[in-house]
Coordinates of C-alpha atoms in Angstrom, one line a residue:
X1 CA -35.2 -12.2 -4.4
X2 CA -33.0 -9.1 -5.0
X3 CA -34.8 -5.9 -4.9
X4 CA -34.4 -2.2 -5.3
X5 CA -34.9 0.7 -2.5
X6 CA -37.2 1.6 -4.8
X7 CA -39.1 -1.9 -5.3
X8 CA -39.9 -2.5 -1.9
X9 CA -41.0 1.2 -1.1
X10 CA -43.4 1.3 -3.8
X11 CA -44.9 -2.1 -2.9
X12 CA -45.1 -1.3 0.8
X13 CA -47.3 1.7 -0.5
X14 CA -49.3 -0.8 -2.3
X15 CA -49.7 -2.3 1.5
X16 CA -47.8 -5.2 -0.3
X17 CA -45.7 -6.9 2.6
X18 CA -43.6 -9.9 2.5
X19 CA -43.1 -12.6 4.8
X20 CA -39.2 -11.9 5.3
X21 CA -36.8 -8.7 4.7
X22 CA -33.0 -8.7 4.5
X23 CA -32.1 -5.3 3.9
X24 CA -27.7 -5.5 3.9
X25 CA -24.9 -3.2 2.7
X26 CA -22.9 0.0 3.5
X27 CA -25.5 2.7 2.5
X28 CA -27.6 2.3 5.9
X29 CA -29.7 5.4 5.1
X30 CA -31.8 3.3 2.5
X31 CA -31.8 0.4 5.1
X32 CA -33.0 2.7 7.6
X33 CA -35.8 4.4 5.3
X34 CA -37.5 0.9 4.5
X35 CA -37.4 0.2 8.3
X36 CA -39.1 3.3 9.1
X37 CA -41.5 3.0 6.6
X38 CA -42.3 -0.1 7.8
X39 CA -42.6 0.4 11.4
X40 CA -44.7 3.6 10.7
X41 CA -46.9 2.2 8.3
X42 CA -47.2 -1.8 8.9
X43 CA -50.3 -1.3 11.3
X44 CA -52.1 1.1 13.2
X45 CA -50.4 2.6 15.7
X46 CA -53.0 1.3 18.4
X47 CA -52.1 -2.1 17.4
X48 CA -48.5 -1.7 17.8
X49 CA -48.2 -2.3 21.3
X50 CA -49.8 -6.2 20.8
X51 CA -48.2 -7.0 17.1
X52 CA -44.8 -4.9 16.4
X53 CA -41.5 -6.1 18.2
X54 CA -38.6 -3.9 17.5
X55 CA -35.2 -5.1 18.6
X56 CA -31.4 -4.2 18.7
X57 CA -29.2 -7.2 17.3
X58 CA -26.6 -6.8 20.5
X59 CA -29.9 -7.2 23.0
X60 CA -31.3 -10.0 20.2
X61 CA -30.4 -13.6 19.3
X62 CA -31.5 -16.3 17.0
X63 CA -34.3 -18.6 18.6
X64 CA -36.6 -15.4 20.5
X65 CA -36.1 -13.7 17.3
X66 CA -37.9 -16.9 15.6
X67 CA -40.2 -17.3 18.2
X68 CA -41.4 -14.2 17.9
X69 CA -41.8 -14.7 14.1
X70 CA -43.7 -17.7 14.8
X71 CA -46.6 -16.1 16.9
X72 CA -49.5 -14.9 15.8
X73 CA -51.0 -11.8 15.2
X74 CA -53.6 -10.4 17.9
X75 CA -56.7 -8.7 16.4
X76 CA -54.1 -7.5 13.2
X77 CA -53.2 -8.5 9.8
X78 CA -50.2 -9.2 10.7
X79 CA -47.3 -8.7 13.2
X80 CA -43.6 -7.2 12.7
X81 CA -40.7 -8.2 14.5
X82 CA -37.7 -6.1 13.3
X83 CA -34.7 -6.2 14.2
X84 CA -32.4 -2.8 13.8
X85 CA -28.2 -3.7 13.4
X86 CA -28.8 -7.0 12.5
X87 CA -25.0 -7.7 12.4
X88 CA -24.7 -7.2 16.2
X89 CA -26.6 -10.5 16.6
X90 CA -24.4 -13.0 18.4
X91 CA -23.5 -15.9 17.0
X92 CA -25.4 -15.3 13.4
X93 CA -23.4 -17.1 11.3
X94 CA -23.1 -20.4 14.1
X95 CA -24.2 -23.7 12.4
X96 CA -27.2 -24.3 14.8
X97 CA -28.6 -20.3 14.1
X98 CA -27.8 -20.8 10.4
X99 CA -29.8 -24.2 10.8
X100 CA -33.0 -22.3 12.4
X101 CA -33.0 -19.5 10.1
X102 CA -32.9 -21.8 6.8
X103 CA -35.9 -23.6 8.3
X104 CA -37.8 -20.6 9.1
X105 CA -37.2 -19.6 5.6
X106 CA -38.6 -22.4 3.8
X107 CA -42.0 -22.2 5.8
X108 CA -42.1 -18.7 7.1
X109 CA -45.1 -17.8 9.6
X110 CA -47.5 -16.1 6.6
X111 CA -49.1 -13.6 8.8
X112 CA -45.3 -12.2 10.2
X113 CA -43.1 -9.2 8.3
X114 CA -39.7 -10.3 9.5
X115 CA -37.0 -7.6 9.3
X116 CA -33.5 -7.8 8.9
X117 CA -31.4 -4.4 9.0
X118 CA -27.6 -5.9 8.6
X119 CA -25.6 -2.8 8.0
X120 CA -22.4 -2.0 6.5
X121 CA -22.0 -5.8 5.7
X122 CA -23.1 -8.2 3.0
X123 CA -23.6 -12.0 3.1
X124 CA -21.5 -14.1 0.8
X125 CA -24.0 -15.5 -1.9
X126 CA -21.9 -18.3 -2.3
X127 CA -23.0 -20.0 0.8
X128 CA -26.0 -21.5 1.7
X129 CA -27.4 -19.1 4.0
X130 CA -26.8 -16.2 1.3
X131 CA -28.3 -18.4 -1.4
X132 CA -31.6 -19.1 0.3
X133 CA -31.9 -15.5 1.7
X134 CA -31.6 -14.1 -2.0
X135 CA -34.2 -17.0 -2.9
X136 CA -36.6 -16.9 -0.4
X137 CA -36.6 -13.4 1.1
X138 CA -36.6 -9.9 0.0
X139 CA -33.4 -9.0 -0.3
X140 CA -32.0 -5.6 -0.7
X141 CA -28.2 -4.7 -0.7
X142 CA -27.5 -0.6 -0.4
X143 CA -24.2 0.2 -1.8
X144 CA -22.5 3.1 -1.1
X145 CA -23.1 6.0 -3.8
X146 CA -20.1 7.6 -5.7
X147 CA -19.9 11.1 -5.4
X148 CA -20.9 11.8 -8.7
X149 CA -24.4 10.4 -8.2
X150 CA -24.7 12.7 -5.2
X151 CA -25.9 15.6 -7.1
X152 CA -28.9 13.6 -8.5
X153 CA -29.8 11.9 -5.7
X154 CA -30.4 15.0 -3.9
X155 CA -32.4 16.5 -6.1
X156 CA -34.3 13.5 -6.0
X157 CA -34.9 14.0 -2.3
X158 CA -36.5 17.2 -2.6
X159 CA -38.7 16.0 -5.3
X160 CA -39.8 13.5 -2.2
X161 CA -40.8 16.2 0.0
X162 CA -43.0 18.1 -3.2
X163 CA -39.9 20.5 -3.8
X164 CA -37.1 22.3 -5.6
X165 CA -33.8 23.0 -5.8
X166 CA -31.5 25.1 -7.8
X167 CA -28.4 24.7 -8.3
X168 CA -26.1 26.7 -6.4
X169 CA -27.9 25.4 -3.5
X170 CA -27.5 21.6 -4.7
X171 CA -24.1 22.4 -5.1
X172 CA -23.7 24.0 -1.7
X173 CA -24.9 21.1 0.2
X174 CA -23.2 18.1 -1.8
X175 CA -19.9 20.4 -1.3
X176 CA -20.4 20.9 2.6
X177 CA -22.0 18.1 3.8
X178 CA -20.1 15.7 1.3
X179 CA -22.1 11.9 0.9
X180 CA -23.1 10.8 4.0
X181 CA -27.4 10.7 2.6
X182 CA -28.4 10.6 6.5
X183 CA -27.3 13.6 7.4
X184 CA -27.8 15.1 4.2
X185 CA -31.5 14.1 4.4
X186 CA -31.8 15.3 7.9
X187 CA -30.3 18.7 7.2
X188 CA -33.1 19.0 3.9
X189 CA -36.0 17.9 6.3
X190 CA -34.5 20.6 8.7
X191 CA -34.6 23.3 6.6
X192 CA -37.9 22.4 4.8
X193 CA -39.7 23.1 8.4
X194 CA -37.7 26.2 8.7
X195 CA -38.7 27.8 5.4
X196 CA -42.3 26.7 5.3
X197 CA -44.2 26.5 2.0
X198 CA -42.0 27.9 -0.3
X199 CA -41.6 25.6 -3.2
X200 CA -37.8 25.8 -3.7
X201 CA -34.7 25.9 -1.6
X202 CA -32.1 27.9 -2.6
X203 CA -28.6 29.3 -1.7
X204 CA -29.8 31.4 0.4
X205 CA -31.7 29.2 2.4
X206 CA -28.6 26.6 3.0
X207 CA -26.8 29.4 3.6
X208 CA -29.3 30.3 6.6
X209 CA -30.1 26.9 7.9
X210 CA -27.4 24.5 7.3
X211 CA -25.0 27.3 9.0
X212 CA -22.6 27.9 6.2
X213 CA -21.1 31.3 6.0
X214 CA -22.3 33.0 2.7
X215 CA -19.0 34.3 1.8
X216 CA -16.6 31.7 3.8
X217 CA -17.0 28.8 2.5
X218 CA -15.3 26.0 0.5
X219 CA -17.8 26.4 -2.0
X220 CA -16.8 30.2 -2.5
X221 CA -12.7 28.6 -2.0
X222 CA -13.2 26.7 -5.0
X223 CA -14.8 29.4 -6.7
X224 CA -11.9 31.8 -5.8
X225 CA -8.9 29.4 -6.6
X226 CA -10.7 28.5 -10.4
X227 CA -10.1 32.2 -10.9
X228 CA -7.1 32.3 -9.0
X229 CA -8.0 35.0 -6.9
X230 CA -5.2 34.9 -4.8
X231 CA -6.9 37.8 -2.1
X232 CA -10.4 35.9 -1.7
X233 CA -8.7 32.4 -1.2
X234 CA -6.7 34.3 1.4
X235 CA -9.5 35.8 2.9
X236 CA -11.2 32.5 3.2
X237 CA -8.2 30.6 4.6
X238 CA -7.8 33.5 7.4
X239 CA -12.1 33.0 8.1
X240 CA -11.5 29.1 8.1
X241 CA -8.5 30.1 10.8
X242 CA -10.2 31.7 12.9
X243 CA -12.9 29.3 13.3
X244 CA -11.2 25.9 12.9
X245 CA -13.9 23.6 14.9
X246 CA -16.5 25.3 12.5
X247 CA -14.2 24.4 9.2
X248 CA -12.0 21.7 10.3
X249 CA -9.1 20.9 7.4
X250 CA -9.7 17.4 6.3
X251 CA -12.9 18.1 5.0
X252 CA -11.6 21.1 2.9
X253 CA -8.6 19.5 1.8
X254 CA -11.1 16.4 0.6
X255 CA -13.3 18.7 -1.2
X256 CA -10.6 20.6 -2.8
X257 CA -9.1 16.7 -3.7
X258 CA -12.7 16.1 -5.8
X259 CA -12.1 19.9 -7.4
X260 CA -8.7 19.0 -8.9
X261 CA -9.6 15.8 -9.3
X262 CA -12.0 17.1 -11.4
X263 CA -10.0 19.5 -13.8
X264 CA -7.6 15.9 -14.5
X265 CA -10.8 14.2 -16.0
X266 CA -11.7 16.9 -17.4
X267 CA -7.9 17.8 -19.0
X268 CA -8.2 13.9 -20.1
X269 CA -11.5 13.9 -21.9
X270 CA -11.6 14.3 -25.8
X271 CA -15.0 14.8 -25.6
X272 CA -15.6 18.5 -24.7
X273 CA -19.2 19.2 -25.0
X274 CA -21.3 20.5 -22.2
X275 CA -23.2 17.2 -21.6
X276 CA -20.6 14.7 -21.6
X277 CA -18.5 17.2 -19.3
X278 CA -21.7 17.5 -16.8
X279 CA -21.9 13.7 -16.9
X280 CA -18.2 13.0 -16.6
X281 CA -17.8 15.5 -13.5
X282 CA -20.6 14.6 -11.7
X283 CA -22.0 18.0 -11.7
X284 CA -24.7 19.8 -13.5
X285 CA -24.5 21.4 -16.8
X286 CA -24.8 25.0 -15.6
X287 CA -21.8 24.5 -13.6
X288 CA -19.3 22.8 -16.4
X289 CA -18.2 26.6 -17.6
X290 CA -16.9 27.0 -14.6
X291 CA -14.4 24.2 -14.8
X292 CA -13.8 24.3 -18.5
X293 CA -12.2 28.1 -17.2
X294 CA -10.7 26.7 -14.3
X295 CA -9.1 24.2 -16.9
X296 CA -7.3 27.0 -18.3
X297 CA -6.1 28.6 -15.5
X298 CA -4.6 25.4 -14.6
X299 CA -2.9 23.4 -16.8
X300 CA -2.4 19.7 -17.0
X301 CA 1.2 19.4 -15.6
X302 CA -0.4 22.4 -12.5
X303 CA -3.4 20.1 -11.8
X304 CA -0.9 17.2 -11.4
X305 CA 1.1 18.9 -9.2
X306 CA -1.6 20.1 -7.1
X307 CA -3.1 17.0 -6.4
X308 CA 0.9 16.5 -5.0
X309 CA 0.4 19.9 -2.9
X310 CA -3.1 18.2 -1.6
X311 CA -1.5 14.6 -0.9
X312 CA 1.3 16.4 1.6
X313 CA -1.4 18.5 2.8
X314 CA -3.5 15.6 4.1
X315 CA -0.7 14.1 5.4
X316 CA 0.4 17.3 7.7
X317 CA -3.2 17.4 8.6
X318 CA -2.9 13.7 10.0
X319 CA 0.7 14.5 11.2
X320 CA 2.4 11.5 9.3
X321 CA 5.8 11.6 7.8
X322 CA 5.9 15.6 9.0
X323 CA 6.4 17.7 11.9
X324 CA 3.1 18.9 13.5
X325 CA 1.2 22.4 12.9
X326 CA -1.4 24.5 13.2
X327 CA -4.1 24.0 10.5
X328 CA -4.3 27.1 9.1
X329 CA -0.8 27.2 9.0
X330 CA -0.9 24.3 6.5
X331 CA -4.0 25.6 4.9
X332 CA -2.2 29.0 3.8
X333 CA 0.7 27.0 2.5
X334 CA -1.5 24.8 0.6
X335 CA -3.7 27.6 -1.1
X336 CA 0.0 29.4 -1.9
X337 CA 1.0 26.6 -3.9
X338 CA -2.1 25.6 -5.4
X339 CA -1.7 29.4 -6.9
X340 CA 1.4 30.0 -7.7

């Protein structure tokens, strides 16, 4: 049956396993949490050695995997075979795999927790093997977020780990570290060992342990370029310049995409009100006055042709369709015409 991230962690605190696990899809953070939860919690550690097989799908294949499943535990509840990158198993979709694995799955050994982790891929539904999987196992597909539900996600995090956030430091880290949730959960758990038991992060601590300059950053660039504070931006770009392994120019260029990207819905929307801005934007409320003034500062037909300024910029960047430079070359000759 189809299942949320949520679902199957809040059973698996229960101690309520199932027989079989397919856990598929893009998002492989939320693939890899359930796996680790598992393989932490499934048994005592003692008994690990006798009952838990963990496997790689490249170094796995069909019948062991089975085999395995169909042993018995040895002075356990139960016994775990999982089996990480799933979609590196050779030959998974052959008809004589396909005809094991059904068969498995309509009498599965009660006293096993078989885990799939099949990352970045999903199985088509439509076909047998999808249909009983979604029937007869727990089956949990992890999409890839849009960056609008970043901000919330987060936050939901650090509620995880008994914290807080504020805001500037939410936005800080969905800004420079973008949507990849591993490394953005890494970076959190980093920083929560580095600043102890205090009960909220903020800017300053991101500032500290995620090594972002304070002042240099594209964070402060968007900031400075919603004002149009032509000296700032500049000072930024010539910061960024001299350090262009430490703030390489796709990133910024992407992030500066979102901000005008931004200021079009935002141009488009009848609706005006804080909370239908916040939602819209995919930011919090306490940071909508800052691109309602931004808005002004750029009008409709500038934000249009800034999104052109950030399109040729990306391309320079890649070196298609123009001659090749420096980054910061192309960065101060975007943040000129963004401007002006």
């Amino acid at each position: 049956m189809a299942v949320t991230y949520q679902d199957i962690l809040s059973n698996l605190k229960n101690n309520q396993y199932a027989p079989v696990y397919f856990l598929q899809g893009e998002e492989s953070f939320f693939i890899d949490e359930v796996i680790k939860h598992i393989e932490k919690h499934a048994m005592d550690e003692s008994l690990r050695s006798f009952n838990q097989v963990v496997v790689y799908g490249k170094d796995a294949n069909i019948p062991d995997i089975l085999n395995h499943a169909k042993g018995f535990p040895m002075m356990a509840e139960r016994k775990v075979i999982i089996i990480k990158e799933a979609q590196e198993i050779a030959g998974f979709n052959k008809e004589e795999n396909e005809k094991m694995l059904l068969g498995y799955l309509e009498n599965p050994q009660p006293s096993t927790v078989l885990v799939f982790g099949y990352k970045y891929k999903t199985l088509d539904k439509r076909k047998k093997l999808g249909k009983v999987i979604d029937k007869k196992a727990v089956l949990m597909t992890a999409t890839k977020f849009y960056d609008n539900q970043i901000p919330t996600w987060v936050e939901s995090f650090v509620k995880s780990r008994n914290r807080q956030i504020d805001q500037k430091a939410l936005q800080l880290i969905v800004e420079n570290i973008g949507n990849n949730l591993t490394r953005i959960a890494n970076e959190i758990d980093k920083m929560l060992i580095n600043i102890g038991d205090e009960p909220k992060i903020t800017a300053e601590h991101v500032y500290k342990n995620i090594g972002i300059s304070k002042e240099y950053n594209v964070f402060e660039l968007q900031k400075a370029l919603s004002f149009r504070n032509v000296m700032k931006a500049n000072e930024i770009i010539h910061y960024f310049k001299s350090d262009p392994k430490s703030n390489p120019i796709i990133p910024v260029i992407a992030n500066l995409f979102s901000f005008f990207n931004k200021l079009l819905l935002l141009h488009h929307s009848k609706d005006k009100s804080e909370k239908h801005l916040a939602s819209l934007l995919g930011v919090h409320p306490f940071f909508v006055k800052e691109y309602t003034m931004a808005a002004k500062n750029y009008p409709l037909a500038k934000v249009v042709a800034n999104v052109k300024h950030l399109k040729i910029a990306d391309m320079k960047s890649k070196g298609i369709d123009y001659p090749s430079q420096p980054e910061g070359e192309i960065l101060k000759e975007l943040i000129f015409n963004l401007i002006h």
